[in-house]
Amino acid sequence: MTADVRGPHFVRSFERGLAVIRAFDAEHPALTLSEVARACELTRAAARRFLLTLADLGYVHTDGRRFRLTPRVLELGYSYLAGFTLPQLAAPHLEQLVAQVRESSSLCVLDGDNIVYVARVPTSRIMTASITVGTRFPAHLTSVGRVILAGLPDDEIGTRLARADLRPHTARTLVSADALRAELRRVRRQGYALVDQELEDGLRSVAAPVRDRDGEVVAGVNIAVHAGRNSVESVRRDLLPHLLATVARIDADLRITGPARAAAHDSGTHR
């Protein structure tokens, strides 16, 4: 819920407490009081109260100067993951796909303007991008995000692109809303997206949409490869057919289980 539509029920202090938790990430696993206050736009006194409350609840640990999240924060997302059956349904299919192509594969859903990894089967090959379940990226930058965005109505796509941060991540990043809109139309027509080193140099990925019983796009599955090992042509020739077959099997399972089990959250994919 955005600031301009908040109702009288809105609890600002709860929002601030969640902001303190979100201030910690892979790049900032440990933060000082001042750093938390600055990141969350809080006074030092307010940041201190939130951090010490989280410490009392067991969600934060401090050595007296720096603060870190504890594994207990995983409890906050467990109920969602436990009730969201699509990752469990897709997992064996992802494992079979990875065994066939020997490249990493992931299942992602849309959350606001980001995609979130909800299931992942990695390979032993080392890549620069550190991706785990819960990792988030701007949807427009990723192949899996684009196949989900392409399933949205044109007016919603326009709204999302208008507010997207289109700064380049690499020299290949599409930074024009018109170019992205055209790319999403192409993705919609062809049924898959291929992103060539737009998020990170050396990283190519191809993705296909996952659809529920009603034909709604509820997620996407990707294969990520190193550009030095796989050309764009080889990705299309050697990997895409396996990906499309895998997604077809996931779709078939969803037709049996029903759309509600796939879309068990308000991720912004509903229309």
Short mmCIF file of C-alpha atoms in Angstrom, two decimals:
data_model
loop_
_atom_site.label_atom_id
_atom_site.label_comp_id
_atom_site.label_asym_id
_atom_site.label_seq_id
_atom_site.Cartn_x
_atom_site.Cartn_y
_atom_site.Cartn_z
CA MET A 1 0.00 0.00 0.00
CA THR A 2 1.46 3.34 -1.03
CA ALA A 3 1.54 6.48 1.08
CA ASP A 4 -1.23 8.25 -0.83
CA VAL A 5 -3.82 5.50 -0.23
CA ARG A 6 -3.10 4.62 3.39
CA GLY A 7 -6.21 4.37 5.50
CA PRO A 8 -6.86 5.44 9.10
CA HIS A 9 -5.89 1.93 10.20
CA PHE A 10 -2.28 2.40 9.07
CA VAL A 11 0.29 1.89 11.87
CA ARG A 12 3.33 3.97 10.98
CA SER A 13 5.51 2.54 13.75
CA PHE A 14 4.94 -0.97 12.39
CA GLU A 15 6.01 0.22 8.94
CA ARG A 16 9.17 1.68 10.43
CA GLY A 17 9.96 -1.52 12.29
CA LEU A 18 9.70 -3.50 9.05
CA ALA A 19 11.91 -0.92 7.34
CA VAL A 20 14.59 -1.55 9.96
CA ILE A 21 14.54 -5.27 9.18
CA ARG A 22 14.71 -4.59 5.43
CA ALA A 23 17.73 -2.31 5.89
CA PHE A 24 19.84 -5.46 6.25
CA ASP A 25 20.67 -7.33 3.06
CA ALA A 26 23.45 -9.30 1.38
CA GLU A 27 25.51 -6.15 0.86
CA HIS A 28 24.83 -4.83 4.37
CA PRO A 29 24.66 -7.83 6.73
CA ALA A 30 25.91 -5.77 9.68
CA LEU A 31 24.98 -2.15 10.34
CA THR A 32 25.70 0.43 13.02
CA LEU A 33 22.93 2.39 14.71
CA SER A 34 23.76 5.45 12.60
CA GLU A 35 23.65 3.42 9.38
CA VAL A 36 20.24 1.99 10.23
CA ALA A 37 18.91 5.43 11.13
CA ARG A 38 20.18 6.87 7.86
CA ALA A 39 18.88 3.99 5.71
CA CYS A 40 15.42 4.15 7.29
CA GLU A 41 15.28 7.95 7.62
CA LEU A 42 14.84 7.67 11.38
CA THR A 43 16.33 9.56 14.27
CA ARG A 44 19.07 7.72 16.13
CA ALA A 45 16.79 7.46 19.16
CA ALA A 46 13.97 5.89 17.15
CA ALA A 47 16.33 3.50 15.35
CA ARG A 48 17.81 2.47 18.69
CA ARG A 49 14.36 1.65 20.11
CA PHE A 50 13.45 -0.47 17.09
CA LEU A 51 16.78 -2.32 17.09
CA LEU A 52 16.71 -3.05 20.81
CA THR A 53 13.10 -4.24 20.57
CA LEU A 54 14.07 -6.58 17.73
CA ALA A 55 17.02 -7.75 19.82
CA ASP A 56 14.71 -8.47 22.77
CA LEU A 57 12.49 -10.51 20.42
CA GLY A 58 15.47 -12.46 19.10
CA TYR A 59 15.43 -11.10 15.55
CA VAL A 60 18.59 -9.00 15.89
CA HIS A 61 21.96 -9.59 17.54
CA THR A 62 24.41 -6.88 18.50
CA ASP A 63 28.00 -6.87 19.67
CA GLY A 64 27.47 -3.45 21.20
CA ARG A 65 28.32 -1.50 18.07
CA ARG A 66 27.02 -3.34 15.01
CA PHE A 67 23.71 -5.11 14.54
CA ARG A 68 22.92 -8.24 12.54
CA LEU A 69 19.75 -10.15 11.80
CA THR A 70 19.47 -13.60 13.37
CA PRO A 71 18.14 -16.75 11.68
CA ARG A 72 14.90 -16.19 13.58
CA VAL A 73 13.79 -13.68 10.92
CA LEU A 74 13.17 -16.70 8.68
CA GLU A 75 10.09 -17.34 10.80
CA LEU A 76 8.51 -14.22 9.30
CA GLY A 77 8.45 -15.75 5.83
CA TYR A 78 7.88 -19.36 6.75
CA SER A 79 4.09 -19.19 6.88
CA TYR A 80 3.99 -17.71 3.39
CA LEU A 81 6.32 -20.32 1.92
CA ALA A 82 4.60 -23.15 3.77
CA GLY A 83 1.20 -22.18 2.39
CA PHE A 84 2.42 -21.32 -1.10
CA THR A 85 2.46 -24.70 -2.81
CA LEU A 86 3.80 -23.68 -6.22
CA PRO A 87 7.49 -23.94 -5.15
CA GLN A 88 6.86 -27.43 -3.81
CA LEU A 89 5.01 -28.42 -6.96
CA ALA A 90 7.73 -27.03 -9.23
CA ALA A 91 10.75 -28.34 -7.31
CA PRO A 92 10.96 -31.84 -8.85
CA HIS A 93 10.52 -30.38 -12.32
CA LEU A 94 13.34 -27.90 -11.72
CA GLU A 95 15.56 -30.71 -10.47
CA GLN A 96 14.86 -32.74 -13.61
CA LEU A 97 15.57 -29.70 -15.81
CA VAL A 98 18.90 -28.99 -14.10
CA ALA A 99 19.91 -32.64 -14.45
CA GLN A 100 19.22 -32.38 -18.19
CA VAL A 101 20.90 -29.06 -19.00
CA ARG A 102 23.47 -28.89 -16.16
CA GLU A 103 22.70 -25.21 -15.58
CA SER A 104 20.95 -23.48 -12.69
CA SER A 105 17.19 -22.99 -12.79
CA SER A 106 14.81 -20.98 -10.61
CA LEU A 107 11.13 -20.29 -10.09
CA CYS A 108 10.17 -16.67 -9.45
CA VAL A 109 7.02 -14.69 -8.72
CA LEU A 110 6.24 -10.99 -8.98
CA ASP A 111 6.18 -8.96 -5.78
CA GLY A 112 5.46 -5.32 -6.45
CA ASP A 113 7.95 -4.23 -9.11
CA ASN A 114 10.46 -6.97 -8.23
CA ILE A 115 10.72 -10.64 -8.91
CA VAL A 116 11.40 -12.90 -5.93
CA TYR A 117 13.07 -16.29 -6.13
CA VAL A 118 10.81 -18.83 -4.40
CA ALA A 119 12.51 -22.04 -5.58
CA ARG A 120 15.97 -22.66 -6.96
CA VAL A 121 18.14 -25.59 -8.05
CA PRO A 122 21.73 -24.40 -8.52
CA THR A 123 24.65 -26.15 -10.16
CA SER A 124 28.15 -26.34 -8.73
CA ARG A 125 29.40 -23.78 -11.24
CA ILE A 126 30.34 -20.48 -9.67
CA MET A 127 28.72 -17.30 -10.96
CA THR A 128 29.17 -13.74 -9.74
CA ALA A 129 25.49 -13.28 -8.96
CA SER A 130 24.69 -14.65 -5.50
CA ILE A 131 21.12 -15.92 -5.76
CA THR A 132 19.13 -17.81 -3.15
CA VAL A 133 15.46 -18.24 -2.29
CA GLY A 134 14.27 -14.76 -1.32
CA THR A 135 16.63 -12.89 -3.67
CA ARG A 136 14.94 -9.98 -5.41
CA PHE A 137 15.69 -8.11 -8.64
CA PRO A 138 13.80 -5.42 -10.59
CA ALA A 139 11.42 -7.34 -12.82
CA HIS A 140 12.18 -5.42 -16.00
CA LEU A 141 15.87 -6.39 -15.83
CA THR A 142 15.39 -10.14 -15.78
CA SER A 143 14.14 -12.76 -18.21
CA VAL A 144 11.81 -14.27 -15.63
CA GLY A 145 10.47 -10.84 -14.74
CA ARG A 146 9.79 -10.05 -18.37
CA VAL A 147 7.75 -13.18 -18.99
CA ILE A 148 5.58 -12.29 -15.99
CA LEU A 149 5.28 -8.62 -16.99
CA ALA A 150 4.37 -9.64 -20.54
CA GLY A 151 1.33 -11.42 -19.13
CA LEU A 152 -0.07 -8.18 -17.69
CA PRO A 153 -2.48 -5.83 -19.48
CA ASP A 154 -0.83 -3.13 -21.58
CA ASP A 155 -2.02 -0.30 -19.32
CA GLU A 156 -0.51 -1.95 -16.25
CA ILE A 157 2.75 -2.53 -18.12
CA GLY A 158 2.82 1.17 -18.97
CA THR A 159 2.25 2.14 -15.34
CA ARG A 160 5.01 -0.17 -14.12
CA LEU A 161 7.53 1.01 -16.71
CA ALA A 162 6.73 4.65 -15.92
CA ARG A 163 7.85 4.17 -12.31
CA ALA A 164 10.70 1.73 -12.99
CA ASP A 165 14.30 2.68 -12.30
CA LEU A 166 15.74 2.44 -15.80
CA ARG A 167 19.35 3.20 -14.94
CA PRO A 168 21.79 0.87 -16.75
CA HIS A 169 23.37 -2.03 -14.89
CA THR A 170 25.60 -2.91 -17.85
CA ALA A 171 26.28 -1.46 -21.28
CA ARG A 172 23.57 -3.79 -22.65
CA THR A 173 20.74 -2.80 -20.29
CA LEU A 174 17.58 -1.56 -21.97
CA VAL A 175 16.99 1.88 -20.47
CA SER A 176 14.10 3.11 -22.62
CA ALA A 177 10.50 2.48 -21.60
CA ASP A 178 9.58 2.28 -25.28
CA ALA A 179 12.28 -0.33 -25.93
CA LEU A 180 11.15 -2.36 -22.94
CA ARG A 181 7.52 -2.13 -24.02
CA ALA A 182 8.47 -3.42 -27.46
CA GLU A 183 10.52 -6.21 -25.91
CA LEU A 184 7.59 -7.27 -23.72
CA ARG A 185 5.35 -7.41 -26.78
CA ARG A 186 7.89 -9.70 -28.42
CA VAL A 187 8.10 -11.86 -25.29
CA ARG A 188 4.31 -12.15 -25.28
CA ARG A 189 4.28 -13.27 -28.92
CA GLN A 190 7.10 -15.79 -28.72
CA GLY A 191 6.31 -17.21 -25.27
CA TYR A 192 9.73 -16.77 -23.70
CA ALA A 193 12.28 -14.08 -22.80
CA LEU A 194 16.02 -14.10 -23.32
CA VAL A 195 18.09 -11.47 -21.49
CA ASP A 196 21.69 -11.10 -22.59
CA GLN A 197 23.94 -9.53 -19.95
CA GLU A 198 21.56 -6.71 -18.99
CA LEU A 199 21.57 -7.38 -15.26
CA GLU A 200 25.21 -8.46 -14.99
CA ASP A 201 28.08 -8.80 -17.46
CA GLY A 202 28.61 -12.43 -18.36
CA LEU A 203 25.12 -13.55 -17.28
CA ARG A 204 22.57 -14.77 -19.82
CA SER A 205 19.18 -16.14 -18.92
CA VAL A 206 16.12 -17.49 -20.66
CA ALA A 207 12.70 -17.79 -19.03
CA ALA A 208 9.19 -19.00 -19.78
CA PRO A 209 5.89 -18.17 -18.03
CA VAL A 210 4.04 -20.53 -15.70
CA ARG A 211 0.26 -20.41 -16.15
CA ASP A 212 -2.52 -21.65 -13.90
CA ARG A 213 -5.72 -23.43 -14.89
CA ASP A 214 -7.26 -20.15 -16.08
CA GLY A 215 -4.28 -19.31 -18.28
CA GLU A 216 -3.08 -16.54 -15.96
CA VAL A 217 0.68 -16.05 -15.64
CA VAL A 218 1.48 -16.70 -11.98
CA ALA A 219 5.25 -17.22 -12.10
CA GLY A 220 8.22 -17.82 -14.35
CA VAL A 221 11.00 -20.38 -14.64
CA ASN A 222 14.46 -19.49 -15.90
CA ILE A 223 17.76 -21.06 -16.82
CA ALA A 224 20.81 -18.92 -16.07
CA VAL A 225 24.13 -19.47 -17.84
CA HIS A 226 27.54 -17.88 -18.17
CA ALA A 227 27.93 -16.03 -21.46
CA GLY A 228 31.40 -17.49 -21.94
CA ARG A 229 30.00 -21.02 -22.06
CA ASN A 230 26.73 -20.45 -23.91
CA SER A 231 26.04 -18.22 -26.89
CA VAL A 232 22.62 -16.70 -27.46
CA GLU A 233 22.13 -19.19 -30.28
CA SER A 234 23.04 -22.20 -28.14
CA VAL A 235 20.69 -21.02 -25.38
CA ARG A 236 17.81 -20.99 -27.86
CA ARG A 237 18.84 -24.24 -29.54
CA ASP A 238 19.96 -26.37 -26.62
CA LEU A 239 18.27 -25.00 -23.49
CA LEU A 240 14.99 -23.38 -24.50
CA PRO A 241 13.29 -26.64 -25.64
CA HIS A 242 14.02 -28.25 -22.25
CA LEU A 243 12.76 -25.15 -20.45
CA LEU A 244 9.51 -25.03 -22.40
CA ALA A 245 8.92 -28.74 -21.79
CA THR A 246 9.50 -28.25 -18.07
CA VAL A 247 7.10 -25.32 -17.85
CA ALA A 248 4.49 -27.34 -19.75
CA ARG A 249 4.73 -30.04 -17.09
CA ILE A 250 4.38 -27.47 -14.29
CA ASP A 251 1.38 -25.95 -16.07
CA ALA A 252 -0.19 -29.41 -16.33
CA ASP A 253 0.22 -29.94 -12.59
CA LEU A 254 -1.35 -26.54 -11.91
CA ARG A 255 -4.37 -27.44 -14.03
CA ILE A 256 -4.93 -30.31 -11.63
CA THR A 257 -4.31 -28.43 -8.38
CA GLY A 258 -6.16 -25.26 -9.42
CA PRO A 259 -5.25 -21.55 -9.71
CA ALA A 260 -5.81 -20.70 -6.06
CA ARG A 261 -2.91 -22.90 -4.99
CA ALA A 262 -0.57 -21.11 -7.39
CA ALA A 263 -1.63 -17.56 -6.54
CA ALA A 264 -1.77 -17.80 -2.78
CA HIS A 265 -0.48 -14.28 -2.21
CA ASP A 266 -1.05 -10.71 -3.34
CA SER A 267 2.09 -10.27 -5.41
CA GLY A 268 0.83 -7.75 -7.91
CA THR A 269 0.33 -10.38 -10.60
CA HIS A 270 -3.44 -10.42 -10.14
CA ARG A 271 -5.49 -8.40 -12.53
#
